[in-house]
Coordinates of C-alpha atoms in Angstrom, one line a residue:
M22 CA 71.0 -71.8 -121.3
R23 CA 67.1 -71.9 -121.5
T24 CA 65.5 -71.6 -125.1
P25 CA 61.7 -71.6 -124.7
T26 CA 59.4 -71.4 -127.7
Y27 CA 59.4 -67.8 -129.0
T28 CA 56.3 -65.9 -128.3
P29 CA 56.0 -62.2 -128.8
P30 CA 56.8 -60.1 -125.7
D31 CA 53.9 -59.2 -123.2
R32 CA 54.8 -56.5 -120.8
E33 CA 52.1 -57.2 -118.2
D34 CA 52.8 -61.0 -118.4
S35 CA 56.6 -60.4 -117.8
L36 CA 56.0 -58.1 -114.8
D37 CA 53.5 -60.7 -113.4
R38 CA 56.1 -63.5 -113.8
A39 CA 58.8 -61.5 -112.4
A40 CA 56.7 -60.7 -109.3
S41 CA 55.8 -64.4 -108.7
S42 CA 59.5 -65.6 -109.2
D43 CA 62.5 -65.5 -106.9
L44 CA 64.9 -63.7 -109.3
D45 CA 68.7 -63.9 -109.3
V46 CA 69.2 -60.7 -110.8
L47 CA 67.0 -57.6 -111.0
I48 CA 68.5 -55.0 -113.3
I49 CA 67.4 -51.4 -113.3
G50 CA 67.9 -49.5 -116.5
G51 CA 66.9 -50.6 -120.2
G52 CA 69.8 -48.8 -121.9
I53 CA 72.6 -50.6 -123.8
T54 CA 74.4 -51.6 -120.5
G55 CA 71.4 -52.9 -118.7
V56 CA 70.1 -55.0 -121.6
G57 CA 73.8 -56.3 -122.1
I58 CA 73.8 -57.4 -118.5
A59 CA 70.5 -59.0 -119.0
L60 CA 71.7 -61.1 -121.9
D61 CA 74.9 -62.0 -120.1
A62 CA 73.3 -63.1 -117.0
V63 CA 70.5 -65.2 -118.5
T64 CA 72.9 -66.9 -120.8
R65 CA 74.9 -68.0 -117.7
G66 CA 71.8 -69.5 -116.2
Y67 CA 70.5 -66.6 -113.9
R68 CA 66.8 -65.9 -113.5
V69 CA 66.7 -62.4 -114.8
A70 CA 64.3 -59.3 -115.0
L71 CA 64.9 -55.9 -116.2
V72 CA 62.8 -52.9 -115.5
E73 CA 63.0 -49.4 -117.2
R74 CA 61.4 -46.2 -116.2
D75 CA 60.7 -45.1 -119.7
D76 CA 61.4 -46.9 -122.7
L77 CA 64.3 -49.2 -124.0
A78 CA 67.3 -46.9 -125.0
S79 CA 65.1 -43.8 -124.1
G80 CA 68.2 -42.2 -122.4
T81 CA 71.7 -41.8 -123.6
S82 CA 71.8 -45.1 -125.6
S83 CA 69.5 -43.6 -128.3
K84 CA 71.3 -40.3 -128.3
S85 CA 74.9 -41.3 -129.0
S86 CA 77.0 -40.5 -132.1
K87 CA 75.9 -44.0 -133.5
L88 CA 79.5 -45.0 -133.8
V89 CA 81.1 -48.3 -132.7
H90 CA 84.8 -47.3 -132.6
G91 CA 88.0 -47.6 -131.0
G92 CA 88.6 -44.0 -130.2
V93 CA 91.6 -42.6 -132.0
R94 CA 91.5 -39.4 -130.0
Y95 CA 92.1 -41.5 -126.9
L96 CA 95.6 -42.0 -128.2
A97 CA 96.3 -38.4 -127.5
Q98 CA 95.4 -39.2 -123.8
Y99 CA 97.7 -42.2 -123.7
D100 CA 94.7 -44.3 -122.8
F101 CA 96.0 -47.4 -124.9
G102 CA 94.2 -49.9 -122.7
L103 CA 90.8 -48.3 -123.4
V104 CA 91.5 -48.2 -127.4
A105 CA 92.6 -51.8 -127.1
E106 CA 89.4 -52.8 -125.5
A107 CA 87.3 -50.9 -127.8
V108 CA 88.8 -52.2 -130.9
R109 CA 88.5 -55.6 -129.7
E110 CA 84.8 -55.0 -128.9
R111 CA 84.2 -53.2 -132.2
D112 CA 85.6 -56.5 -134.0
L113 CA 83.3 -58.8 -131.9
L114 CA 80.2 -56.6 -132.5
R115 CA 80.9 -56.6 -136.2
R116 CA 80.9 -60.3 -136.2
I117 CA 78.0 -61.1 -134.0
A118 CA 75.7 -58.1 -135.2
P119 CA 76.9 -57.5 -138.8
H120 CA 73.5 -56.0 -139.8
L121 CA 73.7 -53.3 -137.0
V122 CA 77.4 -52.7 -136.8
R123 CA 78.8 -51.8 -140.3
P124 CA 82.2 -50.5 -141.5
L125 CA 82.4 -46.8 -142.1
G126 CA 85.4 -45.0 -143.6
F127 CA 86.6 -41.8 -141.6
V128 CA 88.4 -39.3 -143.7
V129 CA 90.6 -36.6 -142.0
P130 CA 91.9 -33.8 -144.3
V131 CA 95.3 -32.6 -143.7
D132 CA 96.6 -29.1 -144.2
D133 CA 100.1 -28.9 -142.5
R134 CA 103.1 -31.1 -142.0
K135 CA 102.7 -31.4 -138.3
T136 CA 99.2 -32.7 -138.6
H137 CA 100.4 -35.2 -141.2
A138 CA 103.1 -36.4 -139.0
E139 CA 100.7 -36.7 -136.0
M140 CA 98.0 -38.5 -138.0
K141 CA 100.5 -40.9 -139.6
A142 CA 102.0 -41.8 -136.2
G143 CA 98.6 -42.0 -134.6
L144 CA 97.0 -44.1 -137.4
L145 CA 99.9 -46.5 -137.4
L146 CA 99.6 -47.0 -133.7
Y147 CA 95.8 -47.4 -134.0
D148 CA 96.2 -50.2 -136.7
G149 CA 98.9 -51.8 -134.6
I150 CA 96.8 -51.9 -131.5
A151 CA 94.0 -53.3 -133.5
A152 CA 96.2 -56.0 -135.0
F153 CA 94.3 -58.3 -137.2
R154 CA 91.0 -57.1 -135.9
N155 CA 90.9 -54.1 -138.1
V156 CA 88.2 -53.5 -141.0
D157 CA 91.0 -52.4 -143.0
R158 CA 94.3 -50.6 -142.8
H159 CA 94.4 -46.7 -142.9
R160 CA 95.5 -45.2 -146.1
R161 CA 97.1 -41.9 -147.1
L162 CA 94.8 -40.0 -149.5
A163 CA 95.6 -37.5 -152.3
A164 CA 93.9 -34.2 -152.1
F165 CA 91.6 -35.2 -155.1
E166 CA 90.6 -38.3 -153.3
V167 CA 89.6 -36.2 -150.2
A168 CA 87.5 -34.0 -152.8
D169 CA 85.8 -37.1 -154.1
T170 CA 84.6 -37.9 -150.7
A171 CA 83.7 -34.4 -149.6
P172 CA 83.3 -32.4 -152.8
S173 CA 82.2 -29.1 -150.9
L174 CA 85.2 -29.3 -148.3
R175 CA 87.4 -26.2 -148.5
P176 CA 90.5 -27.2 -150.7
D177 CA 93.0 -25.5 -148.3
L178 CA 91.9 -28.0 -145.6
A179 CA 93.3 -30.7 -147.7
D180 CA 96.5 -29.1 -149.1
L181 CA 98.4 -32.2 -148.1
G182 CA 95.6 -34.6 -148.9
G183 CA 94.5 -36.8 -145.9
Y184 CA 94.1 -40.0 -144.4
R185 CA 91.2 -42.7 -144.5
Y186 CA 90.8 -45.1 -141.5
W187 CA 88.0 -47.4 -140.7
D188 CA 85.6 -47.7 -137.7
C189 CA 81.9 -48.8 -137.6
Q190 CA 78.5 -47.1 -137.6
T191 CA 75.4 -48.4 -135.8
D192 CA 71.8 -47.6 -135.0
D193 CA 72.3 -47.4 -131.3
A194 CA 68.6 -47.7 -130.3
R195 CA 68.0 -50.6 -132.8
L196 CA 71.1 -52.4 -131.1
V197 CA 69.5 -52.2 -127.8
I198 CA 66.2 -53.5 -129.0
A199 CA 68.1 -56.3 -130.8
I200 CA 69.9 -57.3 -127.6
A201 CA 66.8 -57.1 -125.4
D202 CA 65.1 -59.4 -127.8
V203 CA 67.8 -62.0 -127.9
A204 CA 67.9 -61.7 -124.0
R205 CA 64.1 -62.2 -123.7
R206 CA 64.2 -65.2 -126.2
A207 CA 66.7 -66.6 -123.7
G208 CA 64.3 -66.3 -120.8
A209 CA 64.9 -62.7 -119.4
L210 CA 61.7 -60.7 -118.4
I211 CA 61.9 -57.2 -119.8
V212 CA 59.4 -54.6 -118.7
N213 CA 59.6 -51.1 -120.1
H214 CA 57.7 -48.0 -118.7
C215 CA 58.1 -49.5 -115.1
T216 CA 59.5 -47.3 -112.2
V217 CA 61.3 -48.5 -109.1
E218 CA 59.5 -46.8 -106.2
R219 CA 61.9 -48.1 -103.6
L220 CA 64.4 -50.9 -103.0
R221 CA 63.7 -53.7 -100.7
H222 CA 65.9 -54.0 -97.7
V223 CA 66.0 -57.5 -96.4
A224 CA 68.3 -58.9 -93.6
G225 CA 70.8 -56.2 -94.1
R226 CA 71.1 -56.3 -97.8
I227 CA 69.1 -55.2 -100.9
G228 CA 66.7 -58.0 -102.0
G229 CA 64.7 -56.5 -104.9
A230 CA 62.4 -53.5 -105.3
L231 CA 58.8 -52.3 -105.3
V232 CA 57.9 -51.4 -108.8
T233 CA 55.1 -49.6 -110.6
D234 CA 53.7 -50.1 -114.1
R235 CA 53.4 -46.6 -115.5
L236 CA 51.0 -47.7 -118.0
T237 CA 48.6 -49.6 -115.8
G238 CA 49.1 -48.2 -112.3
A239 CA 49.8 -51.7 -111.0
S240 CA 52.5 -52.2 -108.4
A241 CA 54.6 -55.2 -107.8
E242 CA 57.2 -56.3 -105.3
L243 CA 60.2 -58.0 -107.1
R244 CA 62.4 -60.4 -105.0
A245 CA 66.0 -60.8 -106.3
R246 CA 69.4 -62.1 -104.7
W247 CA 71.1 -59.3 -106.6
V248 CA 70.1 -55.8 -107.8
V249 CA 72.1 -54.2 -110.6
S250 CA 71.9 -50.5 -111.3
A251 CA 72.7 -49.6 -114.8
T252 CA 71.2 -46.1 -114.8
G253 CA 73.9 -44.2 -116.5
V254 CA 73.9 -40.6 -115.3
W255 CA 71.3 -41.4 -112.8
A256 CA 73.8 -43.9 -111.1
G257 CA 74.5 -41.5 -108.3
E258 CA 70.8 -41.1 -107.5
S259 CA 70.4 -44.9 -107.3
V260 CA 73.4 -45.4 -105.0
R261 CA 71.9 -42.8 -102.7
A262 CA 68.5 -44.6 -102.8
A263 CA 70.4 -47.9 -101.7
D264 CA 72.4 -46.2 -99.0
P265 CA 72.0 -42.5 -98.3
S266 CA 75.6 -42.4 -96.8
R267 CA 77.2 -43.4 -100.1
H268 CA 78.2 -41.1 -102.8
L269 CA 79.1 -41.7 -106.5
A270 CA 80.6 -38.7 -108.4
I271 CA 79.1 -38.6 -111.8
E272 CA 80.1 -35.8 -114.3
P273 CA 77.4 -35.6 -117.0
S274 CA 78.6 -34.4 -120.3
K275 CA 76.1 -33.1 -123.0
G276 CA 76.6 -34.5 -126.4
V277 CA 74.5 -32.7 -129.2
H278 CA 74.1 -33.8 -132.8
I279 CA 72.2 -32.0 -135.7
T280 CA 70.8 -33.6 -138.8
L281 CA 71.1 -31.9 -142.2
R282 CA 69.9 -33.0 -145.7
A283 CA 72.6 -34.9 -147.4
R284 CA 72.3 -32.5 -150.5
D285 CA 73.2 -29.7 -148.3
L286 CA 76.4 -31.3 -147.1
P287 CA 77.4 -34.3 -149.3
V288 CA 80.0 -36.7 -148.0
G289 CA 80.8 -40.4 -149.1
D290 CA 82.5 -41.2 -146.0
A291 CA 82.4 -39.8 -142.5
V292 CA 84.6 -36.6 -142.6
I293 CA 86.4 -35.2 -139.5
V294 CA 86.8 -31.3 -139.5
P295 CA 88.2 -28.9 -137.0
S296 CA 85.5 -27.3 -134.8
G297 CA 86.9 -23.9 -135.8
E298 CA 87.3 -22.8 -132.1
P299 CA 90.2 -22.5 -129.9
D300 CA 89.4 -25.6 -128.1
G301 CA 91.1 -27.7 -130.6
R302 CA 88.2 -30.3 -130.9
K303 CA 87.0 -32.0 -133.9
V304 CA 83.7 -32.5 -135.4
F305 CA 82.3 -35.5 -137.2
V306 CA 80.0 -35.3 -140.3
V307 CA 78.5 -38.8 -140.9
P308 CA 76.5 -40.0 -143.7
W309 CA 73.0 -41.5 -142.9
G310 CA 71.1 -42.3 -146.1
E311 CA 69.4 -39.2 -147.3
Q312 CA 70.8 -37.2 -144.4
V313 CA 73.9 -36.5 -142.6
Y314 CA 74.4 -35.7 -139.0
V315 CA 77.0 -33.4 -137.4
G316 CA 78.2 -33.8 -134.0
T317 CA 79.4 -33.7 -131.3
T318 CA 79.6 -31.2 -128.7
D319 CA 81.3 -32.3 -125.1
E320 CA 80.4 -29.7 -122.4
P321 CA 79.5 -30.3 -118.6
H322 CA 75.7 -30.3 -118.1
R323 CA 74.9 -28.5 -115.0
G324 CA 71.0 -28.7 -115.2
G325 CA 68.6 -31.4 -114.1
L326 CA 69.2 -35.0 -115.5
D327 CA 65.7 -34.9 -117.3
D328 CA 66.1 -31.3 -118.5
Y329 CA 68.5 -30.9 -121.5
G330 CA 68.1 -30.1 -125.1
V331 CA 69.8 -28.2 -127.9
D332 CA 70.5 -24.7 -127.0
P333 CA 71.8 -21.9 -129.2
T334 CA 75.4 -22.4 -128.3
D335 CA 75.3 -26.1 -129.1
A336 CA 73.8 -25.5 -132.7
G337 CA 75.9 -22.5 -133.3
Y338 CA 79.1 -24.5 -132.5
L339 CA 78.3 -27.4 -134.9
L340 CA 77.0 -25.1 -137.7
H341 CA 80.0 -22.8 -137.3
A342 CA 82.3 -25.8 -137.6
V343 CA 80.6 -27.1 -141.0
N344 CA 80.4 -23.7 -142.4
Q345 CA 84.0 -22.9 -141.6
A346 CA 85.2 -26.4 -143.2
F347 CA 82.8 -26.5 -146.2
D348 CA 81.5 -24.3 -148.9
A349 CA 78.3 -23.9 -146.9
H350 CA 76.2 -21.3 -145.5
L351 CA 74.0 -23.3 -143.3
S352 CA 71.8 -21.9 -140.5
V353 CA 69.5 -23.3 -138.0
T354 CA 66.5 -23.2 -140.6
D355 CA 68.5 -25.9 -142.6
V356 CA 68.6 -28.2 -139.7
I357 CA 65.9 -31.1 -140.0
G358 CA 66.5 -32.9 -136.8
A359 CA 68.6 -32.8 -133.6
W360 CA 69.3 -34.8 -130.5
A361 CA 71.0 -34.3 -127.2
G362 CA 72.3 -37.1 -124.7
L363 CA 74.1 -37.0 -121.4
R364 CA 77.3 -39.2 -121.2
P365 CA 77.7 -40.6 -117.7
L366 CA 81.5 -39.9 -117.0
I367 CA 83.2 -40.8 -113.8
R368 CA 84.5 -37.4 -112.3
G369 CA 88.2 -36.9 -112.3
D370 CA 90.9 -34.3 -112.3
A371 CA 90.6 -33.3 -115.9
S372 CA 89.5 -29.8 -116.4
R373 CA 87.2 -30.5 -119.4
T374 CA 84.6 -33.2 -119.8
A375 CA 86.2 -34.1 -123.2
D376 CA 89.3 -35.1 -121.2
L377 CA 87.7 -37.4 -118.6
S378 CA 88.0 -41.1 -119.1
R379 CA 85.4 -43.1 -121.0
R380 CA 86.2 -46.1 -118.7
H381 CA 83.5 -47.8 -116.8
A382 CA 83.3 -48.4 -113.2
I383 CA 81.7 -51.1 -111.1
V384 CA 80.8 -50.1 -107.4
E385 CA 79.5 -52.7 -105.0
G386 CA 77.4 -51.9 -101.8
P387 CA 75.4 -52.2 -99.8
R388 CA 75.2 -55.7 -99.8
G389 CA 73.3 -57.3 -102.8
F390 CA 73.6 -54.0 -104.8
V391 CA 76.0 -53.3 -107.7
T392 CA 76.2 -50.2 -109.8
V393 CA 78.0 -49.9 -113.2
T394 CA 78.3 -46.6 -115.0
G395 CA 80.6 -44.7 -117.3
G396 CA 81.9 -46.6 -120.4
K397 CA 81.1 -46.3 -124.0
L398 CA 78.4 -47.7 -126.3
T399 CA 81.2 -49.7 -128.0
T400 CA 82.3 -51.5 -124.7
F401 CA 78.9 -52.3 -123.3
R402 CA 79.3 -56.2 -123.7
Q403 CA 82.6 -56.1 -121.8
M404 CA 80.9 -53.9 -119.2
A405 CA 78.3 -56.5 -118.9
E406 CA 80.7 -59.3 -118.7
D407 CA 82.6 -57.6 -115.9
V408 CA 79.4 -57.1 -113.9
V409 CA 78.2 -60.6 -114.1
D410 CA 81.7 -62.0 -113.5
R411 CA 81.4 -60.0 -110.1
L412 CA 78.0 -61.8 -109.4
V413 CA 79.5 -65.2 -110.4
A414 CA 82.5 -64.8 -108.1
R415 CA 80.5 -63.7 -105.2
D416 CA 78.1 -66.6 -105.7
G417 CA 81.2 -69.1 -105.8
V418 CA 80.0 -70.7 -109.0
K419 CA 81.8 -71.4 -112.4
S420 CA 79.7 -70.1 -115.2
P421 CA 81.8 -68.5 -118.2
C422 CA 80.5 -65.6 -120.3
M423 CA 79.2 -66.6 -123.8
T424 CA 78.2 -63.4 -125.2
H425 CA 81.3 -63.0 -127.3
R426 CA 80.1 -65.7 -129.6
L427 CA 76.3 -65.2 -129.5
P428 CA 74.8 -63.8 -132.6
L429 CA 72.6 -60.6 -132.0
G430 CA 70.0 -61.4 -134.6
T431 CA 72.0 -62.3 -137.7
H432 CA 73.8 -65.6 -138.7
G433 CA 76.2 -65.0 -141.6
T434 CA 77.3 -61.7 -143.2
A435 CA 74.9 -58.7 -143.9
Q436 CA 75.7 -59.0 -147.6
E437 CA 74.4 -62.7 -147.6
G438 CA 71.4 -61.6 -145.6
I439 CA 70.5 -58.8 -148.0
G440 CA 70.7 -61.1 -150.8
R441 CA 68.5 -63.7 -149.3
L442 CA 65.9 -60.9 -148.4
R443 CA 66.0 -59.5 -152.0
A444 CA 65.1 -63.1 -153.3
V445 CA 62.1 -63.1 -150.8
A446 CA 60.9 -59.6 -151.9
T447 CA 60.9 -60.6 -155.4
T448 CA 59.1 -63.7 -154.9
L449 CA 56.4 -61.5 -152.9
D450 CA 56.3 -59.0 -155.6
V451 CA 57.9 -56.3 -153.6
D452 CA 60.6 -53.9 -154.7
P453 CA 63.8 -55.6 -153.9
D454 CA 65.3 -52.3 -153.1
V455 CA 63.5 -52.5 -149.6
A456 CA 65.6 -55.4 -148.7
A457 CA 68.9 -53.7 -147.5
P458 CA 67.6 -51.0 -145.2
L459 CA 65.1 -53.6 -143.9
F460 CA 67.7 -56.3 -143.1
L461 CA 70.0 -53.6 -141.7
R462 CA 67.4 -52.9 -139.1
Y463 CA 65.9 -56.5 -138.4
G464 CA 68.7 -59.0 -139.5
D465 CA 67.4 -62.5 -139.9
S466 CA 63.9 -61.5 -138.7
A467 CA 63.6 -59.0 -141.7
A468 CA 61.7 -61.7 -143.9
D469 CA 59.1 -62.1 -141.2
V470 CA 58.8 -58.3 -140.7
L471 CA 58.3 -58.1 -144.6
T472 CA 55.7 -60.6 -144.8
F473 CA 53.9 -59.3 -141.6
C474 CA 53.9 -55.8 -143.3
L475 CA 52.1 -57.4 -146.4
R476 CA 49.6 -59.1 -144.2
T477 CA 48.8 -55.8 -142.2
D478 CA 49.5 -52.2 -143.1
G479 CA 51.5 -52.6 -146.2
V480 CA 55.0 -51.9 -147.5
D481 CA 54.5 -48.3 -148.6
R482 CA 57.0 -45.8 -146.9
L483 CA 55.8 -44.4 -143.7
V484 CA 57.3 -41.1 -144.6
P485 CA 58.4 -40.5 -148.2
E486 CA 61.9 -39.3 -147.4
L487 CA 62.7 -42.1 -145.2
P488 CA 63.1 -45.9 -145.6
Y489 CA 60.6 -47.1 -143.0
L490 CA 57.6 -49.1 -144.0
R491 CA 54.1 -48.6 -142.6
G492 CA 53.8 -52.2 -141.5
E493 CA 56.8 -51.8 -139.2
V494 CA 54.7 -49.7 -136.9
R495 CA 52.5 -52.6 -136.0
W496 CA 55.4 -54.8 -135.7
A497 CA 57.0 -52.4 -133.2
V498 CA 53.9 -52.6 -131.1
R499 CA 53.3 -56.4 -131.2
R500 CA 56.9 -57.6 -131.2
E501 CA 59.2 -54.8 -129.8
L502 CA 57.3 -53.5 -126.8
A503 CA 56.4 -50.0 -128.1
R504 CA 53.7 -48.4 -126.3
S505 CA 53.6 -44.9 -127.4
V506 CA 54.0 -42.8 -130.4
D507 CA 57.4 -41.6 -129.0
D508 CA 58.4 -45.2 -128.7
V509 CA 57.8 -45.9 -132.4
M510 CA 59.0 -42.7 -133.9
Q511 CA 62.0 -42.0 -131.8
R512 CA 63.5 -45.4 -131.3
R513 CA 62.0 -48.2 -133.0
L514 CA 62.0 -46.1 -136.2
R515 CA 64.4 -43.1 -136.1
V516 CA 61.9 -40.6 -137.8
S517 CA 62.1 -37.9 -135.2
L518 CA 66.0 -37.5 -135.8
R519 CA 65.7 -37.5 -139.7
H520 CA 62.6 -35.5 -140.6
D521 CA 61.9 -31.8 -140.1
A522 CA 58.3 -32.4 -139.1
A523 CA 59.2 -35.5 -137.0
G524 CA 56.9 -37.5 -139.4
G525 CA 54.3 -35.1 -140.0
P526 CA 51.2 -36.7 -141.3
A527 CA 52.5 -40.2 -140.6
I528 CA 52.1 -39.4 -136.9
G529 CA 48.4 -39.7 -137.1
F530 CA 48.7 -43.2 -138.7
V531 CA 51.1 -44.3 -135.9
A532 CA 48.8 -43.2 -133.4
D533 CA 45.9 -45.0 -135.0
V534 CA 47.8 -48.2 -135.0
L535 CA 48.7 -47.9 -131.4
A536 CA 45.1 -47.1 -130.6
E537 CA 43.8 -50.2 -132.3
E538 CA 46.4 -52.4 -130.8
L539 CA 46.2 -51.1 -127.3
G540 CA 42.5 -50.1 -127.1
W541 CA 43.1 -46.4 -126.7
S542 CA 40.4 -43.9 -126.4
G543 CA 40.5 -40.8 -128.6
E544 CA 41.8 -38.9 -125.5
Q545 CA 44.7 -41.3 -125.0
R546 CA 45.6 -41.2 -128.8
S547 CA 45.8 -37.4 -128.6
T548 CA 47.7 -37.4 -125.5
S549 CA 50.4 -39.8 -126.9
I550 CA 50.7 -37.6 -130.1
E551 CA 51.2 -34.4 -128.1
A552 CA 53.5 -36.1 -125.8
Y553 CA 55.8 -37.2 -128.6
L554 CA 55.7 -33.6 -130.3
A555 CA 56.4 -32.0 -127.0
E556 CA 59.4 -34.3 -126.3
V557 CA 60.8 -33.7 -129.8
A558 CA 60.3 -30.0 -129.5
R559 CA 62.0 -30.1 -125.9
E560 CA 65.0 -31.9 -127.1
R561 CA 65.4 -30.0 -130.3
G562 CA 65.3 -26.7 -128.3
L563 CA 66.5 -24.0 -130.8
V564 CA 66.0 -26.2 -133.9
P565 CA 62.4 -25.7 -135.2
L566 CA 59.7 -28.5 -135.6
D567 CA 57.7 -28.0 -138.6
R568 CA 54.2 -28.3 -137.5
S569 CA 52.7 -26.7 -140.8
W570 CA 51.3 -30.1 -141.8
Q571 CA 48.9 -30.1 -138.8
G572 CA 47.0 -27.1 -140.3
S573 CA 46.7 -28.6 -143.7
E574 CA 45.6 -32.1 -142.5
A575 CA 41.8 -32.9 -142.6
E576 CA 42.1 -35.1 -139.5
D577 CA 41.7 -33.8 -136.0
L578 CA 44.7 -35.2 -134.1
G579 CA 42.6 -35.6 -131.0
E580 CA 40.0 -37.8 -132.7
A581 CA 40.9 -41.4 -133.5
R582 CA 40.1 -42.6 -137.0
P583 CA 39.4 -46.4 -137.5
V584 CA 42.2 -48.3 -138.9
V585 CA 41.3 -51.5 -140.8
S586 CA 43.8 -54.3 -140.3
R587 CA 44.6 -56.1 -143.6
G588 CA 44.6 -59.4 -142.0
P589 CA 46.0 -61.5 -139.1
E590 CA 49.6 -61.7 -138.3

């Protein structure tokens, strides 16, 4: 494994180096699967580049339920193999990325003996499959214990108490960024905002691609022995681009989540409640700091792959579920954020997308071209291992996977890391309460982020209601390949999902930092702001985006203000 001296990532230099190299593997797609493959391949000694049309995690990988879980509901489908794989991967991720994959209790209220018997049997089986890899064993709860974790839950839903079992919660986009960072440190070349124009056909096989940098307009021809498509719901299109005679049947399923203020729907653990519809589905209510999110829907998506958002049916379904289950009278005006994503399911015989398998599929062909799709966020590492195992086998070499023991940004436990960062914060005369959320975003790099913030734009909150610091914006640009307001506010910091105004006045500050760092004109600054707001509004659909702050702000969003840096990095 190559371990070059660390330098902050440079997109343009990475693309130039990729174009001047004879690559072993070119990966198309910068979601969780793509960056996972990049990390696996580069740590086995391959020369690797990855290109992503938009931003890292800009597709499904930032729009999941943000859970790393075994999938209790797959037991009802008798997919024990998938559950076993998922609980194994959950345990691995909890050990190699403890700052990003954290235990979370799930409470299931029980109101009848049939449900009680089913839950008892199912959770015994779940614990048994997990063996010694469980966070903790499930436990039966009395009615008052259910009420303690969900005080506004209708009492009759927990007539017989309930159960608590354990899975994990994550920040999906930050997990992608962390993996990309580790892969880049190992030598992988990562380029976001870079479109594949066409694949290279060389001597009867795919041998790379012609790409265009969407930010500079520069084109480059990338040569590679293997091209791997990790494009999720776009996998069918990439297969046709490689060979028009081939067909891969993808069934996109739309999953929608809405965000509410925690005071409107207080829960101590994640709570699973009935949808209130004849479909028999369940809805998650998941705590997220001062917010909670509710999801998810699971319906076939028949529209364009770039055209989806939260429609009235989606929002109504989720609001109806929580209003039926809790002492709540919530409407769309109470929703402060929302997101929608498309799951890449492999088409099968099931009549509902909810019943389609979450297993992944690897398809080879034409020569030199490999496609991977399907799967779950939880099993991305195994998906990547399976893909690179194929390449290694075809190359006739012996090079074992090592990602199951490679830390993703943290050595030791999260509790230990938070303790160390609190000590650093105290030494720097910073409120030690910033330590926990900062460490849970950046792991062992959190101390560097904190000192960077102090040297540049400060440690005040970017948005008063959220835990993000002003200095993190510049860090995202310099260290995490953020190149737009959308990159920062949607994925590096999850402001757009957790705030009714998607950041409000802070949007102007973010644009100012980007303008200073990237040399934008006033027009470019304005364009980036409006593109961000338009994307948030498109995705939220029915859920309103509060723009009242724009009229009260003295600044003109189309005219850049000077931002004075507080010092060098």
